[in-house]
Short mmCIF file of C-alpha atoms in Angstrom, two decimals:
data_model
loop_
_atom_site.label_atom_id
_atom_site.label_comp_id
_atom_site.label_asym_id
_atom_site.label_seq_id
_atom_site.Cartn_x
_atom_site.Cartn_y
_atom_site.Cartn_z
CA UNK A 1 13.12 22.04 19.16
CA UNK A 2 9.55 23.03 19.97
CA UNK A 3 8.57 21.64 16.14
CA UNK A 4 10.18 18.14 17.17
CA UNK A 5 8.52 18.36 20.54
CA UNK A 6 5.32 18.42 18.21
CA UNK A 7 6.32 15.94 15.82
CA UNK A 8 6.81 13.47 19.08
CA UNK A 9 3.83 13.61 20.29
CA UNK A 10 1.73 13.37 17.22
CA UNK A 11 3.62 10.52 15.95
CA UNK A 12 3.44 8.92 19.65
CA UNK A 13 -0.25 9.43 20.05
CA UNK A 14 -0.95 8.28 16.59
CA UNK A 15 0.41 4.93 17.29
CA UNK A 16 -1.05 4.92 20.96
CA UNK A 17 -4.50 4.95 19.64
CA UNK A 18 -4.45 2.97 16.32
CA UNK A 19 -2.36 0.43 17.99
CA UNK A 20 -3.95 0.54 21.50
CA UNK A 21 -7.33 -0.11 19.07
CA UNK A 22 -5.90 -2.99 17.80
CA UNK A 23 -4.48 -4.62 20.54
CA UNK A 24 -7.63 -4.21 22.74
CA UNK A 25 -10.20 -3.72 20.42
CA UNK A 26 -12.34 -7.04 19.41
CA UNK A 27 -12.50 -7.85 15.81
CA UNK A 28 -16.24 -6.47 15.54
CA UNK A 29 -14.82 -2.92 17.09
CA UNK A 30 -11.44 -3.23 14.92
CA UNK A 31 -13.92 -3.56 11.52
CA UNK A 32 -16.34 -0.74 13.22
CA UNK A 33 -13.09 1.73 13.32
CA UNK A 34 -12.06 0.80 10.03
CA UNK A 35 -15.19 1.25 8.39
CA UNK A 36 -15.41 4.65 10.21
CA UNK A 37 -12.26 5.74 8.27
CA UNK A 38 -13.27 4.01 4.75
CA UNK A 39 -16.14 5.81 5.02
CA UNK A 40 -14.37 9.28 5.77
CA UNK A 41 -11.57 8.53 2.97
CA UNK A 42 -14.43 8.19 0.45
CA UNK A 43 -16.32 11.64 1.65
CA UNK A 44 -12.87 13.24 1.54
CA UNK A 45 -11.52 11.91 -1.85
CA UNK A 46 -15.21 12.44 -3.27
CA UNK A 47 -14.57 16.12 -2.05
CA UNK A 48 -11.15 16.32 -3.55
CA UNK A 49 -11.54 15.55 -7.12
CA UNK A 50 -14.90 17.65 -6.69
CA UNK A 51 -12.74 20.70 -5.81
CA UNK A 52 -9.69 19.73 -8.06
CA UNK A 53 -11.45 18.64 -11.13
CA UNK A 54 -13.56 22.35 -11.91
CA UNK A 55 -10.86 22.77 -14.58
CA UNK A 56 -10.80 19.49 -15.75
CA UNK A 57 -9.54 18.70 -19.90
CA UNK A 58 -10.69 15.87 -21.06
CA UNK A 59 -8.76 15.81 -24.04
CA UNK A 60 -5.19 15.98 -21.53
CA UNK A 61 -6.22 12.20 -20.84
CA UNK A 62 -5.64 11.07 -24.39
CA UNK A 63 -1.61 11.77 -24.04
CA UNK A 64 0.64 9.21 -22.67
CA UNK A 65 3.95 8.06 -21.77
CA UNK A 66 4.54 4.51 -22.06
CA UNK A 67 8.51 4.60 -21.77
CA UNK A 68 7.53 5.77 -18.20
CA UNK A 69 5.54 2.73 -17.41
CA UNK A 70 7.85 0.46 -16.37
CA UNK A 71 9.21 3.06 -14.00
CA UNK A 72 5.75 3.88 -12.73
CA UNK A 73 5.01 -0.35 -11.62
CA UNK A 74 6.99 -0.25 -8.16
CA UNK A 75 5.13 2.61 -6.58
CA UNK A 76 1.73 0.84 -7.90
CA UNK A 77 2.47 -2.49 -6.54
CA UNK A 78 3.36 -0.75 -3.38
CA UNK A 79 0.13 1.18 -3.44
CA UNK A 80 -2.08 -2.11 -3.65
CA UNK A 81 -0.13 -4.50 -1.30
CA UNK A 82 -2.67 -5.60 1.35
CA UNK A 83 -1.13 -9.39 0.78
CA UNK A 84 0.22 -9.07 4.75
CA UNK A 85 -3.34 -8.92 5.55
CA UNK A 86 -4.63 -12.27 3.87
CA UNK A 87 -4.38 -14.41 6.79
CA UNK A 88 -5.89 -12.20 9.13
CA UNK A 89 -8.71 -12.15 6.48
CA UNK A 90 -9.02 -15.96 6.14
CA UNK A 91 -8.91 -16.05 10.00
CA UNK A 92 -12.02 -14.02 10.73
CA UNK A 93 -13.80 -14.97 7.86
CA UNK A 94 -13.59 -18.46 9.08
CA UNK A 95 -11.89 -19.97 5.73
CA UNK A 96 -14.99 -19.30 3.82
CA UNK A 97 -13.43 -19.26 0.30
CA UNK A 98 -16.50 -16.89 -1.59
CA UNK A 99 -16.11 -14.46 1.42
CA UNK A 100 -12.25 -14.29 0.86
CA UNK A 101 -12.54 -14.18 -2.79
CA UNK A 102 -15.17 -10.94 -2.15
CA UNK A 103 -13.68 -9.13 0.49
CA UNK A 104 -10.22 -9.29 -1.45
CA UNK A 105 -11.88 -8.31 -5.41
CA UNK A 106 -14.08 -5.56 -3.80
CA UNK A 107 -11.08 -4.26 -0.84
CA UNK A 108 -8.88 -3.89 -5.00
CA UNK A 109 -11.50 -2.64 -7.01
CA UNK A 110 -12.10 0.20 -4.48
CA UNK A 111 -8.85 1.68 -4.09
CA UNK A 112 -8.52 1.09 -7.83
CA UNK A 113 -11.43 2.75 -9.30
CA UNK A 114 -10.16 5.72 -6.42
CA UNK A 115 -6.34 5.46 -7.82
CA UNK A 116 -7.69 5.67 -11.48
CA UNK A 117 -10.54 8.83 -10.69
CA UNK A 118 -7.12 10.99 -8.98
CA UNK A 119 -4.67 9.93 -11.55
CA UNK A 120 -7.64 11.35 -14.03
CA UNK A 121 -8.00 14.22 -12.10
CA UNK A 122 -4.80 15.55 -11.89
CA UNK A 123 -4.00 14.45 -15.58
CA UNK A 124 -6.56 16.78 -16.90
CA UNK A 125 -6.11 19.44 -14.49
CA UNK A 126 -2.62 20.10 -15.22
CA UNK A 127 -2.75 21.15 -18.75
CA UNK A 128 0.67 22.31 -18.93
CA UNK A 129 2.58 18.69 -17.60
CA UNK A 130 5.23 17.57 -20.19
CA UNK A 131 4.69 14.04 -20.11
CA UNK A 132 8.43 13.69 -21.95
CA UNK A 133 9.97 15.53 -20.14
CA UNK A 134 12.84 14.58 -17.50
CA UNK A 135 12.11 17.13 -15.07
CA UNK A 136 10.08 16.60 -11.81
CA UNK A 137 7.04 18.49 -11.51
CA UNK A 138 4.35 17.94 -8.28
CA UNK A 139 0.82 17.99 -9.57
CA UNK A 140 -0.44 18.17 -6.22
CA UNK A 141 1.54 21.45 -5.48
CA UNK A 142 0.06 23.31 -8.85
CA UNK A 143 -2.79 22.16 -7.58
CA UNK A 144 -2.39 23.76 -3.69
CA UNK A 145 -1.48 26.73 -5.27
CA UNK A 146 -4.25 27.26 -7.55
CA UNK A 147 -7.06 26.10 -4.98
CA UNK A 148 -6.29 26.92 -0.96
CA UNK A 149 -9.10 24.10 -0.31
CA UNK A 150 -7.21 21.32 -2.09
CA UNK A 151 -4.16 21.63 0.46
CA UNK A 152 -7.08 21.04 3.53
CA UNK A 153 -8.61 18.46 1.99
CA UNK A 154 -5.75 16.32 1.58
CA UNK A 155 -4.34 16.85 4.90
CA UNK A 156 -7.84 14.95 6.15
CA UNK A 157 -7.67 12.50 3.21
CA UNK A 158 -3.95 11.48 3.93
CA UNK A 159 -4.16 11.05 7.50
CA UNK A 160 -7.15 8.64 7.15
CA UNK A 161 -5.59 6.57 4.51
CA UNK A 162 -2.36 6.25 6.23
CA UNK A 163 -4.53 5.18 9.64
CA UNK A 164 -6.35 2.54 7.47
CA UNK A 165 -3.00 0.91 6.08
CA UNK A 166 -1.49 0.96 9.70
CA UNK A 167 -4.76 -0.99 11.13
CA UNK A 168 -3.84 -3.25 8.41
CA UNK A 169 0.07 -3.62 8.74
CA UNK A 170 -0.50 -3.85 12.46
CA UNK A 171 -2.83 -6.70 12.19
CA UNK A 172 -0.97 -8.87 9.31
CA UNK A 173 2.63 -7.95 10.87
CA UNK A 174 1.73 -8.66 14.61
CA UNK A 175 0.34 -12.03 13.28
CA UNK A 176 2.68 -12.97 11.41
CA UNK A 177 5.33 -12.37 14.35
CA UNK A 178 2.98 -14.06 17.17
CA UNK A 179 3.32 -17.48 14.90
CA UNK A 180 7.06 -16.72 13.85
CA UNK A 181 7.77 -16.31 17.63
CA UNK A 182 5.51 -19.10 18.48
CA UNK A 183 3.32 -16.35 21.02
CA UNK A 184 -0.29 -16.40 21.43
CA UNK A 185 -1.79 -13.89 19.47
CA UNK A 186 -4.31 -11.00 20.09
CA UNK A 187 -4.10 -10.04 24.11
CA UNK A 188 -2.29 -12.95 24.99
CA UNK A 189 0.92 -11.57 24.64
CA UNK A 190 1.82 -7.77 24.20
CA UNK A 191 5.73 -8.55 22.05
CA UNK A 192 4.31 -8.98 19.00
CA UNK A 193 2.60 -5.36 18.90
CA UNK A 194 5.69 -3.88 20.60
CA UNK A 195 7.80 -5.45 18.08
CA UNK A 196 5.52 -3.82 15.57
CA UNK A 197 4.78 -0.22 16.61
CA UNK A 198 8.28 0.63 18.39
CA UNK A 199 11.18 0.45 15.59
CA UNK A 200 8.79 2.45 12.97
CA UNK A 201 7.67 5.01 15.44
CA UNK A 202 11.63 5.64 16.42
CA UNK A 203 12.58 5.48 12.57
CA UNK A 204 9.58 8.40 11.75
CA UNK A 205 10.96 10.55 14.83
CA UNK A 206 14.91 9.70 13.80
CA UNK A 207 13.95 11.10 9.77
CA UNK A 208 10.61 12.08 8.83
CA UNK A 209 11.52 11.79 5.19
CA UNK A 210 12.22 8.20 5.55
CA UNK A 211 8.74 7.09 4.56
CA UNK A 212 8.92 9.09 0.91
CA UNK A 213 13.22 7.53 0.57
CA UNK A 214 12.36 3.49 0.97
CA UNK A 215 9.06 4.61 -1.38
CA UNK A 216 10.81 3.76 -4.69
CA UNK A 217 13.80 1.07 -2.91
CA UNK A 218 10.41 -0.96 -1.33
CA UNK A 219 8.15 -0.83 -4.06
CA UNK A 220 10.88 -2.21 -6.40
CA UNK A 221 12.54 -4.67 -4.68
CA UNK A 222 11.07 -5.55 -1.32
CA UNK A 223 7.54 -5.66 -2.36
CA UNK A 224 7.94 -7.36 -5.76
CA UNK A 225 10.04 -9.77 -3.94
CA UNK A 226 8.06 -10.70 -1.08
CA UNK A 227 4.78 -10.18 -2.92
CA UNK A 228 5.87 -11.15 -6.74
CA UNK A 229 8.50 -13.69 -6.87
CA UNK A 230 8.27 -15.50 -3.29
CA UNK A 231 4.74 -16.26 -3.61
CA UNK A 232 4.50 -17.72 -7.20
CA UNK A 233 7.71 -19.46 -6.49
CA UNK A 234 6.24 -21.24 -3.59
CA UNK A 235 3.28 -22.16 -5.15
CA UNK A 236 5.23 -23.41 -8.09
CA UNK A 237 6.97 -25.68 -5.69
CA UNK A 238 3.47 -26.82 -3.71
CA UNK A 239 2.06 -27.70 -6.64
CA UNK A 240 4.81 -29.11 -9.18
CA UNK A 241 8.10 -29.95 -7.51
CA UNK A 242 6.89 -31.23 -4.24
CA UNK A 243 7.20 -34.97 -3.72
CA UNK A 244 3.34 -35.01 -3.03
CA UNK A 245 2.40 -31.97 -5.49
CA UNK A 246 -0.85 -30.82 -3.56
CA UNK A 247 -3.07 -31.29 -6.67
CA UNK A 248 -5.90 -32.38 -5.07
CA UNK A 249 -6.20 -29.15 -3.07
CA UNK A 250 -8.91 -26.09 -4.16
CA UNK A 251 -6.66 -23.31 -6.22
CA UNK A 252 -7.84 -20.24 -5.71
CA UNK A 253 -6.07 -18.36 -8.97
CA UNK A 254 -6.57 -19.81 -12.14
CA UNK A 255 -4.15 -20.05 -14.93
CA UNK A 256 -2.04 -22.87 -13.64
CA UNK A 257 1.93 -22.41 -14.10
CA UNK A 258 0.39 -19.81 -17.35
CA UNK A 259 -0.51 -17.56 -14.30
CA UNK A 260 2.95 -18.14 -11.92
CA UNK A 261 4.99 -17.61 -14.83
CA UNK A 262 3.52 -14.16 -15.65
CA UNK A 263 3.96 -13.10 -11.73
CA UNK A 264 7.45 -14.06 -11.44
CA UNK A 265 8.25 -12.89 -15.04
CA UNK A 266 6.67 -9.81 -15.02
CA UNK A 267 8.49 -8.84 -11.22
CA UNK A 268 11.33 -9.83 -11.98
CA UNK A 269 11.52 -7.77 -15.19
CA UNK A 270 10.45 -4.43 -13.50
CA UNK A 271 13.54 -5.25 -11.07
CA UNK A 272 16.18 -6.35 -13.92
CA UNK A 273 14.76 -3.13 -15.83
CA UNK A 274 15.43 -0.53 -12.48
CA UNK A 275 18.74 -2.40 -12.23
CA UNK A 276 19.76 -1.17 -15.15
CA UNK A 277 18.20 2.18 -15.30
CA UNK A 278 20.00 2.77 -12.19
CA UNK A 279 23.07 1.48 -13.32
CA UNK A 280 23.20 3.35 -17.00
CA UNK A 281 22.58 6.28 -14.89
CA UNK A 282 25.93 5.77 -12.31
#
């Protein structure tokens, strides 16, 4: 009882401040706070891999599994979707297409380069990993054992980074409700953020586990749906089905219906491909 009374308020004062920031907080304060933690992620991660790679193998990194690829695409997509976030971007940055097209290669290539250095890390650290093998092993918890500062580390690292994705989510979700419930946005009207912060603050506190569950169900399905297939399919339609295709208008991704069809083609074989995984399996 006492550990839930703790669990409560942690997971009720995280959302009090990150989403009392964003609901009161101007846009120049809202970037200020998020740089804040950007900055901190970086110092931690830097730390991490500093303290986790002092038995690094190089030679680890040259062995690979590509039947587990296609396996390994939902919880990647689901570790780069910032999509939600796009029209908040174009918002504040005023429609200025370089600006967009910057802010969204450099807000990737960051999180990237960091994905790639800890995926390095903790392939070269953990010598004895059998890459064929069926059975689960946590990298992270070899590595907690081996090094007490590692478990520290990414206490500070994971709080920040799930902080920075809520700023985010807030943002793009309360946005995207204000318009689909026709409210002003920002201060104007507090529904949106209460439709936003209540039912995944009660879900946390009903099952904490429920994050690490939908991980795998999301990444597969809901993300390459909403974020894969939707998208390419409605700019299929805008552009060549339409009565008045909108040819005339500025694409920002090149490639034409070259592009579109690798999008919806390569999501929806990742979902076909779990489909039946899942189903040779039952």
């Amino acid at each position: 009882m006492q550990h839930y009374g703790c669990r409560w308020e942690s997971a009720a004062l995280f959302s009090l401040v990150l989403g009392g920031t964003c609901y009161f907080g101007s846009q120049r304060f809202i970037g200020a706070v998020n740089g804040v933690l950007v900055f901190g992620i970086i110092a931690s991660f830097g730390a991490l891999v500093a303290v986790a790679s002092g038995d690094l193998h190089l030679d680890a990194l040259l062995k690979a599994n590509f039947q587990a690829v296609p396996m390994s695409i939902p919880i990647i997509v689901l570790s780069f979707v910032y999509q939600n976030v796009v029209p908040v971007l174009c918002t504040n940055l005023e429609g200025n297409l370089s600006k967009i097209r910057t802010a969204i290669v450099l807000g990737t290539a960051i999180p990237l380069l960091l994905f790639l250095v800890w995926n390095a890390v903790i392939l070269g650290t953990i010598t004895n990993l059998d890459l064929g093998s069926d059975k689960m092993i946590d990298p992270l918890q070899q590595l907690r054992s081996s090094n007490g500062a590692v478990g520290p580390i990414v206490e500070v690292f994971s709080l920040l980074a799930i902080a920075t994705s809520y700023i985010g989510f807030v943002l793009g979700l309360t946005d995207f409700l204000a318009d689909l419930l026709k409210l002003p946005a920002g201060r104007g009207s507090p529904a949106p953020y209460l439709l936003t912060l209540i039912p995944p603050l009660a879900l946390a506190l009903l099952d904490p586990e429920i994050f690490f569950k939908a991980l795998d169900f999301a990444g597969t399905y809901g993300v390459l749906v909403l974020f894969g297939i939707l998208p390419a399919a409605m700019s299929w339609s805008d552009r060549y089905s339409a009565p008045s295709p909108s040819m005339n208008l500025p694409q920002l991704v090149p490639g034409g219906k070259l592009t579109l069809s690798i999008v919806l083609g390569g999501a929806g074989y990742v979902i076909f491909s779990v489909l039946l995984e899942k189903f040779g399996h039952s």
